[in-house]
């Protein structure tokens, strides 16, 4: 393991301290491992909180700021935060308008956020709505699994619900935007190489030089199958087919297309992939109304990418264009 | 059994987790995300620190402190599950300084019910429940037959280990392992493994 660290146990806290030094517009509670926008709670605005294991940066701390999250709770690497953190964050961002918890569908994240919401209701009576993202088509959605994972669409949910909250929409409506985005978004990813969790010190899984993992999760947990490495053209087909067939996108539909890097893949390759995705969409007569390309939801240094498509209506596009000012996403300001 | 004995259960559990940290993480890397060992080690170390800093006068206080430490330090799914186990055990034990064998069996039941309420596992889902549930049942059966607590816990260890081993051929239906589908078959469940250690720790503490 070659990493820029001091000692494995200190990685998360030291990274947050560094983030605070780099971004004075954020307020960092190092003890509770919470990143706040400095002006939270914003009077009259619904508070938005997300959180999850560390190691997915900029998700979620990089999305704290105007037009997105009010607070992000950072867990240990690849481990959900604990209820104390979400409880503290919930109380701190509630201006009286209620709080939205944006939770990726992982068993640990769900349980810890649920416990936090129970505690918040008991302690302060804060109104909390939880929206769970579960956009990963690589995973079978059945009664016999924990359901689909929440992956790339989470970035879009945070941007779009964040914009809705910034407009002053009430909690229920902000939650409805988040739910609509989740329901109309689908994702799938591949990995070319594994990643190494600092505390474990060795790669989480192994792939031969000529292999890739199709349908990988953001913790490097395997997905559909390990297959032979293919050209980008074919990889794009492998990712797009399950997405397009899962949510019936029609000719003439507008989409937000999001190509996400897993941490170890350069923008050169991500734009190349975007070109392949655009070609496939053109073949289906689907319009790319807006796009995002970059490493926004990563898995440490894992190489690979994911594709997220969101069917977009006029409201969604307006919310997408609304100003956002966070460390990782910024426009219109 | 006294509060001192009950806290030795927690101490022995922390030792066993320490000894098996690597193994638990290894098992988790096969079907999960390779952190069960390090998470449980962090959690049980926090439990010891908490009970040393605030020595408990009674069973309820002891288990509540332990449960809260686990919830607050472990994260993932294991934190809420093991944390809820001990918080429910605290409520069942009550503010007493001595527990009978029957009280202890009741406490195990309450803890198990907490795990069920939080995680909604079913038998055969390939989770900690598959080790914990047969162990609790073995304690009941042995005590009903008039066995001593020591013998009942010995039977519980056998049942927990068998339950743990039985997770190997199972298809995971809960947690991150469920995303693997068929590929989860053939791997021992890390949660069932740490749960079996919890029962082993009880047998050593009260044996």
GROMACS .gro file of N, CA and C in nm, chain B residues 76-169:
model
  282
  409UNK      N    1  -2.150   0.139   1.006
  409UNK     CA    2  -2.194   0.026   0.923
  409UNK      C    3  -2.322  -0.034   0.975
  410UNK      N    4  -2.345  -0.161   0.943
  410UNK     CA    5  -2.464  -0.228   0.994
  410UNK      C    6  -2.435  -0.290   1.130
  411UNK      N    7  -2.309  -0.324   1.155
  411UNK     CA    8  -2.274  -0.393   1.280
  411UNK      C    9  -2.298  -0.305   1.402
  412UNK      N   10  -2.276  -0.174   1.389
  412UNK     CA   11  -2.294  -0.083   1.501
  412UNK      C   12  -2.437  -0.084   1.554
  413UNK      N   13  -2.535  -0.054   1.468
  413UNK     CA   14  -2.674  -0.056   1.514
  413UNK      C   15  -2.718  -0.195   1.559
  414UNK      N   16  -2.668  -0.300   1.496
  414UNK     CA   17  -2.714  -0.435   1.531
  414UNK      C   18  -2.659  -0.479   1.667
  415UNK      N   19  -2.527  -0.474   1.685
  415UNK     CA   20  -2.469  -0.511   1.815
  415UNK      C   21  -2.509  -0.410   1.923
  416UNK      N   22  -2.516  -0.284   1.886
  416UNK     CA   23  -2.556  -0.180   1.982
  416UNK      C   24  -2.696  -0.205   2.033
  417UNK      N   25  -2.788  -0.234   1.942
  417UNK     CA   26  -2.926  -0.261   1.981
  417UNK      C   27  -2.933  -0.388   2.066
  418UNK      N   28  -2.852  -0.487   2.035
  418UNK     CA   29  -2.847  -0.610   2.115
  418UNK      C   30  -2.824  -0.575   2.262
  419UNK      N   31  -2.721  -0.493   2.288
  419UNK     CA   32  -2.686  -0.463   2.428
  419UNK      C   33  -2.782  -0.363   2.493
  420UNK      N   34  -2.837  -0.270   2.414
  420UNK     CA   35  -2.931  -0.173   2.472
  420UNK      C   36  -3.059  -0.247   2.515
  421UNK      N   37  -3.103  -0.342   2.433
  421UNK     CA   38  -3.221  -0.423   2.472
  421UNK      C   39  -3.187  -0.516   2.589
  422UNK      N   40  -3.063  -0.566   2.590
  422UNK     CA   41  -3.020  -0.652   2.701
  422UNK      C   42  -3.023  -0.572   2.832
  423UNK      N   43  -2.983  -0.445   2.823
  423UNK     CA   44  -2.983  -0.358   2.941
  423UNK      C   45  -3.125  -0.344   2.997
  424UNK      N   46  -3.220  -0.319   2.906
  424UNK     CA   47  -3.359  -0.302   2.949
  424UNK      C   48  -3.411  -0.430   3.013
  425UNK      N   49  -3.371  -0.543   2.956
  425UNK     CA   50  -3.418  -0.672   3.009
  425UNK      C   51  -3.357  -0.701   3.146
  426UNK      N   52  -3.228  -0.672   3.160
  426UNK     CA   53  -3.160  -0.704   3.287
  426UNK      C   54  -3.211  -0.615   3.401
  427UNK      N   55  -3.230  -0.488   3.373
  427UNK     CA   56  -3.274  -0.395   3.476
  427UNK      C   57  -3.159  -0.354   3.567
  428UNK      N   58  -3.190  -0.259   3.657
  428UNK     CA   59  -3.087  -0.202   3.745
  428UNK      C   60  -3.061  -0.294   3.864
  429UNK      N   61  -3.009  -0.413   3.835
  429UNK     CA   62  -2.981  -0.511   3.942
  429UNK      C   63  -2.831  -0.541   3.946
  430UNK      N   64  -2.785  -0.594   4.058
  430UNK     CA   65  -2.642  -0.624   4.071
  430UNK      C   66  -2.614  -0.774   4.059
  431UNK      N   67  -2.718  -0.853   4.060
  431UNK     CA   68  -2.703  -0.999   4.045
  431UNK      C   69  -2.804  -1.049   3.943
  432UNK      N   70  -2.758  -1.140   3.857
  432UNK     CA   71  -2.850  -1.201   3.761
  432UNK      C   72  -2.851  -1.352   3.782
  433UNK      N   73  -2.969  -1.412   3.770
  433UNK     CA   74  -2.976  -1.559   3.774
  433UNK      C   75  -2.953  -1.611   3.632
  434UNK      N   76  -2.937  -1.742   3.622
  434UNK     CA   77  -2.921  -1.804   3.490
  434UNK      C   78  -3.042  -1.771   3.403
  435UNK      N   79  -3.158  -1.778   3.464
  435UNK     CA   80  -3.282  -1.750   3.391
  435UNK      C   81  -3.283  -1.605   3.341
  436UNK      N   82  -3.238  -1.513   3.428
  436UNK     CA   83  -3.231  -1.372   3.388
  436UNK      C   84  -3.138  -1.355   3.267
  437UNK      N   85  -3.028  -1.431   3.270
  437UNK     CA   86  -2.930  -1.419   3.162
  437UNK      C   87  -2.990  -1.470   3.030
  438UNK      N   88  -3.064  -1.581   3.039
  438UNK     CA   89  -3.129  -1.634   2.919
  438UNK      C   90  -3.228  -1.532   2.864
  439UNK      N   91  -3.299  -1.466   2.955
  439UNK     CA   92  -3.398  -1.366   2.915
  439UNK      C   93  -3.330  -1.248   2.845
  440UNK      N   94  -3.216  -1.212   2.900
  440UNK     CA   95  -3.137  -1.100   2.844
  440UNK      C   96  -3.091  -1.131   2.702
  441UNK      N   97  -3.047  -1.257   2.682
  441UNK     CA   98  -3.004  -1.297   2.548
  441UNK      C   99  -3.121  -1.288   2.449
  442UNK      N  100  -3.239  -1.331   2.496
  442UNK     CA  101  -3.358  -1.322   2.412
  442UNK      C  102  -3.389  -1.179   2.372
  443UNK      N  103  -3.385  -1.091   2.472
  443UNK     CA  104  -3.416  -0.950   2.446
  443UNK      C  105  -3.317  -0.892   2.345
  444UNK      N  106  -3.189  -0.927   2.361
  444UNK     CA  107  -3.088  -0.879   2.268
  444UNK      C  108  -3.116  -0.929   2.127
  445UNK      N  109  -3.146  -1.057   2.116
  445UNK     CA  110  -3.175  -1.117   1.986
  445UNK      C  111  -3.297  -1.049   1.922
  446UNK      N  112  -3.400  -1.022   2.004
  446UNK     CA  113  -3.519  -0.955   1.950
  446UNK      C  114  -3.483  -0.815   1.899
  447UNK      N  115  -3.390  -0.750   1.966
  447UNK     CA  116  -3.344  -0.619   1.920
  447UNK      C  117  -3.279  -0.628   1.783
  448UNK      N  118  -3.197  -0.730   1.765
  448UNK     CA  119  -3.130  -0.752   1.635
  448UNK      C  120  -3.236  -0.775   1.527
  449UNK      N  121  -3.338  -0.852   1.563
  449UNK     CA  122  -3.444  -0.882   1.466
  449UNK      C  123  -3.522  -0.754   1.431
  450UNK      N  124  -3.551  -0.673   1.534
  450UNK     CA  125  -3.627  -0.549   1.509
  450UNK      C  126  -3.547  -0.455   1.420
  451UNK      N  127  -3.417  -0.446   1.440
  451UNK     CA  128  -3.334  -0.351   1.367
  451UNK      C  129  -3.302  -0.400   1.226
  452UNK      N  130  -3.266  -0.527   1.214
  452UNK     CA  131  -3.216  -0.576   1.084
  452UNK      C  132  -3.312  -0.662   1.005
  453UNK      N  133  -3.420  -0.704   1.071
  453UNK     CA  134  -3.521  -0.791   1.008
  453UNK      C  135  -3.461  -0.911   0.937
  454UNK      N  136  -3.369  -0.981   1.004
  454UNK     CA  137  -3.313  -1.101   0.940
  454UNK      C  138  -3.409  -1.219   0.952
  455UNK      N  139  -3.396  -1.312   0.860
  455UNK     CA  140  -3.469  -1.437   0.871
  455UNK      C  141  -3.368  -1.550   0.870
  456UNK      N  142  -3.406  -1.665   0.927
  456UNK     CA  143  -3.311  -1.777   0.926
  456UNK      C  144  -3.268  -1.806   0.782
  457UNK      N  145  -3.137  -1.827   0.763
  457UNK     CA  146  -3.088  -1.861   0.630
  457UNK      C  147  -3.053  -1.742   0.544
  458UNK      N  148  -3.064  -1.619   0.599
  458UNK     CA  149  -3.027  -1.499   0.522
  458UNK      C  150  -2.875  -1.481   0.514
  459UNK      N  151  -2.800  -1.563   0.590
  459UNK     CA  152  -2.655  -1.553   0.595
  459UNK      C  153  -2.613  -1.426   0.670
  460UNK      N  154  -2.657  -1.417   0.797
  460UNK     CA  155  -2.623  -1.302   0.881
  460UNK      C  156  -2.584  -1.350   1.020
  461UNK      N  157  -2.555  -1.253   1.109
  461UNK     CA  158  -2.523  -1.285   1.247
  461UNK      C  159  -2.636  -1.363   1.316
  462UNK      N  160  -2.759  -1.340   1.269
  462UNK     CA  161  -2.875  -1.408   1.326
  462UNK      C  162  -2.860  -1.559   1.318
  463UNK      N  163  -2.797  -1.609   1.212
  463UNK     CA  164  -2.785  -1.754   1.193
  463UNK      C  165  -2.694  -1.820   1.297
  464UNK      N  166  -2.609  -1.743   1.362
  464UNK     CA  167  -2.528  -1.797   1.472
  464UNK      C  168  -2.594  -1.768   1.607
  465UNK      N  169  -2.651  -1.648   1.617
  465UNK     CA  170  -2.705  -1.601   1.744
  465UNK      C  171  -2.833  -1.676   1.784
  466UNK      N  172  -2.923  -1.692   1.689
  466UNK     CA  173  -3.054  -1.751   1.721
  466UNK      C  174  -3.040  -1.895   1.773
  467UNK      N  175  -2.964  -1.983   1.706
  467UNK     CA  176  -2.951  -2.119   1.760
  467UNK      C  177  -2.883  -2.121   1.897
  468UNK      N  178  -2.794  -2.026   1.922
  468UNK     CA  179  -2.725  -2.021   2.051
  468UNK      C  180  -2.824  -1.988   2.163
  469UNK      N  181  -2.908  -1.890   2.138
  469UNK     CA  182  -3.008  -1.849   2.237
  469UNK      C  183  -3.104  -1.967   2.265
  470UNK      N  184  -3.140  -2.035   2.159
  470UNK     CA  185  -3.229  -2.150   2.173
  470UNK      C  186  -3.162  -2.263   2.253
  471UNK      N  187  -3.033  -2.282   2.229
  471UNK     CA  188  -2.960  -2.388   2.300
  471UNK      C  189  -2.953  -2.358   2.450
  472UNK      N  190  -2.937  -2.232   2.485
  472UNK     CA  191  -2.936  -2.194   2.627
  472UNK      C  192  -3.071  -2.228   2.690
  473UNK      N  193  -3.178  -2.190   2.623
  473UNK     CA  194  -3.313  -2.220   2.672
  473UNK      C  195  -3.333  -2.369   2.695
  474UNK      N  196  -3.300  -2.447   2.593
  474UNK     CA  197  -3.322  -2.591   2.599
  474UNK      C  198  -3.244  -2.653   2.714
  475UNK      N  199  -3.117  -2.611   2.725
  475UNK     CA  200  -3.032  -2.670   2.829
  475UNK      C  201  -3.083  -2.634   2.968
  476UNK      N  202  -3.120  -2.507   2.986
  476UNK     CA  203  -3.169  -2.465   3.118
  476UNK      C  204  -3.301  -2.536   3.151
  477UNK      N  205  -3.386  -2.554   3.050
  477UNK     CA  206  -3.512  -2.627   3.070
  477UNK      C  207  -3.485  -2.770   3.116
  478UNK      N  208  -3.375  -2.827   3.064
  478UNK     CA  209  -3.339  -2.965   3.103
  478UNK      C  210  -3.268  -2.969   3.237
  479UNK      N  211  -3.254  -2.854   3.301
  479UNK     CA  212  -3.192  -2.851   3.433
  479UNK      C  213  -3.042  -2.839   3.432
  480UNK      N  214  -2.985  -2.802   3.316
  480UNK     CA  215  -2.839  -2.788   3.309
  480UNK      C  216  -2.794  -2.663   3.384
  481UNK      N  217  -2.667  -2.660   3.420
  481UNK     CA  218  -2.610  -2.539   3.480
  481UNK      C  219  -2.590  -2.436   3.369
  482UNK      N  220  -2.571  -2.309   3.409
  482UNK     CA  221  -2.548  -2.204   3.309
  482UNK      C  222  -2.422  -2.234   3.230
  483UNK      N  223  -2.321  -2.284   3.301
  483UNK     CA  224  -2.195  -2.318   3.236
  483UNK      C  225  -2.216  -2.422   3.126
  484UNK      N  226  -2.294  -2.525   3.156
  484UNK     CA  227  -2.321  -2.628   3.055
  484UNK      C  228  -2.409  -2.573   2.943
  485UNK      N  229  -2.505  -2.489   2.982
  485UNK     CA  230  -2.595  -2.430   2.881
  485UNK      C  231  -2.515  -2.346   2.783
  486UNK      N  232  -2.417  -2.271   2.835
  486UNK     CA  233  -2.337  -2.185   2.747
  486UNK      C  234  -2.242  -2.268   2.662
  487UNK      N  235  -2.196  -2.382   2.716
  487UNK     CA  236  -2.113  -2.471   2.634
  487UNK      C  237  -2.195  -2.521   2.516
  488UNK      N  238  -2.321  -2.557   2.543
  488UNK     CA  239  -2.409  -2.601   2.434
  488UNK      C  240  -2.434  -2.487   2.335
  489UNK      N  241  -2.443  -2.365   2.390
  489UNK     CA  242  -2.468  -2.248   2.304
  489UNK      C  243  -2.350  -2.223   2.210
  490UNK      N  244  -2.229  -2.244   2.261
  490UNK     CA  245  -2.110  -2.225   2.176
  490UNK      C  246  -2.113  -2.323   2.059
  491UNK      N  247  -2.146  -2.450   2.092
  491UNK     CA  248  -2.155  -2.551   1.987
  491UNK      C  249  -2.259  -2.511   1.883
  492UNK      N  250  -2.374  -2.463   1.932
  492UNK     CA  251  -2.482  -2.424   1.840
  492UNK      C  252  -2.443  -2.302   1.757
  493UNK      N  253  -2.377  -2.205   1.821
  493UNK     CA  254  -2.337  -2.083   1.749
  493UNK      C  255  -2.234  -2.115   1.641
  494UNK      N  256  -2.138  -2.200   1.677
  494UNK     CA  257  -2.035  -2.237   1.579
  494UNK      C  258  -2.095  -2.315   1.462
  495UNK      N  259  -2.191  -2.404   1.495
  495UNK     CA  260  -2.258  -2.478   1.388
  495UNK      C  261  -2.337  -2.382   1.299
  496UNK      N  262  -2.404  -2.286   1.364
  496UNK     CA  263  -2.480  -2.187   1.288
  496UNK      C  264  -2.390  -2.103   1.200
  497UNK      N  265  -2.274  -2.065   1.255
  497UNK     CA  266  -2.175  -1.990   1.178
  497UNK      C  267  -2.130  -2.071   1.056
  498UNK      N  268  -2.095  -2.199   1.079
  498UNK     CA  269  -2.047  -2.281   0.968
  498UNK      C  270  -2.157  -2.304   0.864
  499UNK      N  271  -2.281  -2.308   0.913
  499UNK     CA  272  -2.392  -2.332   0.820
  499UNK      C  273  -2.413  -2.214   0.725
  500UNK      N  274  -2.353  -2.098   0.757
  500UNK     CA  275  -2.370  -1.984   0.664
  500UNK      C  276  -2.286  -2.001   0.537
  501UNK      N  277  -2.188  -2.092   0.542
  501UNK     CA  278  -2.098  -2.106   0.426
  501UNK      C  279  -2.174  -2.134   0.296
  502UNK      N  280  -2.260  -2.237   0.293
  502UNK     CA  281  -2.329  -2.263   0.166
  502UNK      C  282  -2.448  -2.171   0.137
   0.00000   0.00000   0.00000
